[in-house]
Short mmCIF file of C-alpha atoms in Angstrom, two decimals:
data_model
loop_
_atom_site.label_atom_id
_atom_site.label_comp_id
_atom_site.label_asym_id
_atom_site.label_seq_id
_atom_site.Cartn_x
_atom_site.Cartn_y
_atom_site.Cartn_z
CA MET A 9 49.58 16.74 5.97
CA SER A 10 46.12 17.22 7.66
CA ASP A 11 44.57 14.31 10.63
CA VAL A 12 41.19 13.64 9.75
CA SER A 13 37.94 14.28 11.35
CA SER A 14 36.88 11.39 13.43
CA THR A 15 33.37 13.43 14.64
CA ARG A 16 32.65 16.09 11.80
CA LEU A 17 31.41 15.14 8.21
CA TYR A 18 31.87 17.00 5.39
CA LEU A 19 28.29 16.69 3.16
CA GLY A 20 28.45 17.37 -0.24
CA ASN A 21 26.14 17.79 -3.63
CA LEU A 22 23.89 19.24 -1.20
CA PRO A 23 20.91 21.24 -2.99
CA ARG A 24 21.33 24.77 -2.72
CA SER A 25 17.66 25.58 -1.30
CA VAL A 26 18.62 23.59 1.53
CA THR A 27 18.08 24.67 5.24
CA LYS A 28 20.37 24.38 8.48
CA ALA A 29 16.60 22.18 9.32
CA ASP A 30 16.69 19.88 6.52
CA VAL A 31 19.95 19.04 7.36
CA GLU A 32 19.39 18.47 11.35
CA ASN A 33 15.54 16.18 10.96
CA HIS A 34 17.68 13.93 7.82
CA PHE A 35 20.19 13.73 9.87
CA ALA A 36 17.43 12.74 12.72
CA THR A 37 16.20 9.88 10.77
CA HIS A 38 19.49 7.97 10.29
CA GLY A 39 21.08 8.28 13.82
CA THR A 40 20.69 9.43 17.16
CA GLY A 41 23.50 11.49 18.22
CA GLU A 42 23.95 14.11 19.11
CA ILE A 43 24.92 17.22 16.76
CA THR A 44 26.73 20.19 17.75
CA GLU A 45 27.64 21.97 14.48
CA ILE A 46 26.36 22.55 11.40
CA LYS A 47 27.67 24.96 9.15
CA LEU A 48 26.30 25.15 5.10
CA MET A 49 28.05 26.78 2.11
CA ASN A 50 27.58 26.98 -1.50
CA GLY A 51 26.47 23.83 -2.72
CA PHE A 52 28.17 22.20 0.37
CA GLY A 53 28.66 21.43 4.61
CA PHE A 54 29.90 20.26 7.10
CA ILE A 55 27.67 18.44 10.15
CA GLU A 56 29.58 17.51 13.71
CA TYR A 57 28.90 14.90 16.28
CA LYS A 58 29.36 14.91 19.84
CA ASP A 59 31.20 11.83 19.51
CA ALA A 60 32.36 9.69 17.32
CA MET A 61 31.10 7.08 16.66
CA ASP A 62 27.97 8.82 16.30
CA ALA A 63 29.28 11.36 13.79
CA ARG A 64 29.92 7.17 11.29
CA ASP A 65 26.48 5.77 11.95
CA VAL A 66 25.04 8.95 10.05
CA VAL A 67 23.58 9.21 6.75
CA PRO A 68 25.82 6.96 3.94
CA ASP A 69 27.51 8.49 1.36
CA GLY A 70 25.07 8.19 -1.64
CA SER A 71 21.78 8.01 -0.26
CA ASP A 72 18.19 10.56 -1.48
CA PHE A 73 18.48 13.68 0.11
CA MET A 74 15.36 16.58 -1.61
CA GLY A 75 16.25 14.80 -4.60
CA GLU A 76 20.30 14.78 -4.89
CA ARG A 77 22.79 11.74 -3.71
CA LEU A 78 24.44 13.86 -1.16
CA VAL A 79 27.89 13.40 -0.50
CA VAL A 80 28.99 12.49 3.10
CA GLN A 81 32.49 12.16 3.76
CA PHE A 82 35.38 12.65 7.02
CA ALA A 83 36.62 16.18 7.43
CA ARG A 84 40.34 16.03 6.64
CA GLY A 85 41.84 18.87 8.96
CA SER A 86 41.27 20.88 11.79
CA ASN A 87 37.26 21.51 13.49
CA ARG A 88 37.40 25.20 11.87
CA GLY A 89 39.40 27.24 9.37
CA PRO A 90 40.38 27.58 5.89
CA ARG A 91 40.21 24.03 4.82
CA ASP A 92 37.01 24.11 5.07
CA GLY A 93 36.68 26.15 1.70
CA PHE A 94 38.65 23.88 0.03
CA PRO A 95 36.27 20.32 0.54
CA HIS A 96 37.52 18.86 -3.05
CA GLN A 97 39.89 17.63 -0.93
CA GLU A 98 38.71 16.89 1.87
CA HIS A 99 36.62 14.16 -0.47
CA ARG A 100 39.77 13.11 -1.57
CA THR A 101 41.62 11.98 1.29
CA ALA A 102 38.55 10.91 3.01
CA PRO A 103 38.57 7.09 3.97
CA ARG A 104 36.21 3.96 2.41
CA PRO A 105 33.98 2.77 5.01
CA ARG A 106 34.65 0.14 7.20
CA ARG A 107 34.31 -2.86 6.17
CA THR A 108 34.84 -6.81 7.42
CA VAL A 109 33.96 -10.93 5.95
CA HIS A 110 33.12 -11.40 9.68
CA ARG A 111 28.80 -11.07 9.09
CA MET A 112 25.45 -11.85 10.71
CA THR A 113 22.62 -12.39 8.92
CA ILE A 114 19.68 -11.36 10.83
CA THR A 115 16.37 -12.53 9.31
CA GLY A 116 12.97 -12.49 11.03
CA LEU A 117 13.10 -8.20 11.47
CA PRO A 118 9.57 -6.30 11.73
CA VAL A 119 9.32 -4.02 7.79
CA GLU A 120 10.24 -0.67 9.46
CA THR A 121 13.27 -1.64 10.46
CA SER A 122 16.46 0.27 9.28
CA TRP A 123 20.11 0.26 9.18
CA GLN A 124 20.71 1.59 12.57
CA ASP A 125 17.46 -0.32 14.37
CA LEU A 126 19.78 -3.13 13.20
CA LYS A 127 22.72 -2.05 14.53
CA ASP A 128 21.53 -0.25 17.51
CA PHE A 129 20.15 -3.78 18.67
CA ALA A 130 23.37 -6.08 17.09
CA ARG A 131 25.37 -3.84 19.75
CA GLN A 132 23.50 -5.59 22.86
CA SER A 133 26.15 -7.77 22.41
CA GLY A 134 27.94 -5.65 24.72
CA LEU A 135 30.87 -6.06 20.81
CA ASP A 136 31.28 -3.16 18.25
CA VAL A 137 29.67 -3.22 14.95
CA VAL A 138 31.94 -2.46 11.86
CA TYR A 139 28.67 -2.71 9.70
CA SER A 140 25.47 -3.11 9.08
CA GLU A 141 22.74 -3.23 5.91
CA VAL A 142 19.45 -3.74 6.16
CA SER A 143 17.82 -5.88 2.69
CA ARG A 144 14.77 -4.17 0.78
CA GLU A 145 13.85 -7.80 0.32
CA ARG A 146 11.67 -9.00 2.26
CA GLY A 147 11.38 -13.01 3.30
CA GLY A 148 8.05 -15.70 2.64
CA ASP A 149 6.29 -14.60 5.96
CA GLY A 150 6.31 -10.49 4.81
CA THR A 151 9.47 -10.09 7.38
CA GLY A 152 12.75 -8.05 6.77
CA ARG A 153 16.29 -9.17 6.90
CA GLY A 154 19.92 -7.81 7.57
CA PHE A 155 23.21 -8.88 8.51
CA VAL A 156 26.23 -6.45 11.05
CA GLU A 157 29.37 -6.82 10.36
CA TYR A 158 31.49 -7.44 13.28
CA GLU A 159 35.28 -6.58 13.21
CA THR A 160 36.87 -10.56 14.25
CA THR A 161 35.43 -14.15 13.67
CA THR A 162 35.88 -14.14 17.92
CA ASP A 163 33.20 -11.23 18.09
CA LEU A 164 30.63 -13.12 15.33
CA ALA A 165 30.63 -15.99 16.83
CA SER A 166 29.66 -14.99 20.17
CA ALA A 167 27.69 -11.98 18.84
CA VAL A 168 25.63 -15.45 16.74
CA GLU A 169 25.50 -17.09 20.28
CA LYS A 170 24.24 -14.04 22.84
CA LEU A 171 21.39 -12.16 20.04
CA ASP A 172 20.16 -15.70 18.50
CA ASN A 173 16.44 -15.67 19.12
CA ARG A 174 16.49 -13.16 21.05
CA GLU A 175 12.95 -9.69 20.97
CA PHE A 176 13.05 -7.34 18.36
CA LYS A 177 11.04 -4.75 18.05
CA GLY A 178 8.08 -7.20 19.33
CA ALA A 179 9.38 -10.39 16.99
CA GLN A 180 11.83 -12.74 17.51
CA VAL A 181 14.91 -13.21 15.29
CA ARG A 182 17.23 -15.42 13.76
CA CYS A 183 20.69 -15.18 14.31
CA ILE A 184 22.69 -16.83 11.65
CA SER A 185 27.11 -16.62 11.12
CA ASP A 186 26.82 -16.15 7.86
CA PRO A 187 31.40 -14.79 6.80
CA GLN A 188 32.22 -13.72 3.70
CA ALA A 189 35.15 -14.94 1.15
CA GLU A 190 36.65 -11.83 0.51
CA ILE A 191 35.62 -8.51 2.21
CA PRO A 192 32.61 -6.36 -0.02
CA ARG A 193 33.18 -3.38 -2.52
CA PRO A 194 32.83 0.10 -0.36
CA ARG A 195 29.93 0.73 -2.86
CA GLU A 196 27.57 -1.32 -1.97
CA ARG A 197 26.19 0.73 0.79
CA TYR A 198 25.35 3.10 -1.92
CA ARG A 199 22.49 0.48 -2.32
CA SER A 200 21.66 -0.22 0.87
CA ARG A 201 21.02 0.80 4.92
CA SER A 202 17.69 2.87 4.24
CA PRO A 203 14.49 1.92 5.95
CA PHE A 204 12.06 -1.27 4.16
CA GLY A 205 9.59 1.99 3.37
CA ARG A 206 10.99 5.48 2.90
CA ARG A 207 9.69 8.08 5.97
CA GLY A 208 8.55 11.24 3.76
CA GLY A 209 10.50 13.64 3.11
#
């Protein structure tokens, strides 16, 4: 059985006319990691990141890309080899996105905040952020709301203590411990993890 790559992602449901520049530009708006390779086939392809954490943070599975619902999964097998030609196997064996119940809700966000911006802010606590999401709903004062998930109860408590009332993009935000009764279903990310206002393209 092949290992799942930590830096290489399988991309499915790509438009036939897609170019490497299209893919690079789309992923650049959702993350800051260094891309080392983009490989495109007929309707699918692969993108590889230099750092595993950057690969985990990029565009969510099910996001809109050139009018198609983009499939993003960790690739199976070695970085290069005959398995590149079997995307259906890679898609079927790829792990689901990880979620936890240790949630921190953040209010008072500037409306242009993306899930990546939120994750970068949450990492200032010095703790690993498992998941981040920005709600499309706005508060009565016009500000945004989002949440991040941490690995443990201790991490959550520490993050709230370190980040509450901190400045973020020129605004003072509130961070509230908001643990969940059960782990959210992974498909929730299909509806979110995007900026409030879509930025072109």
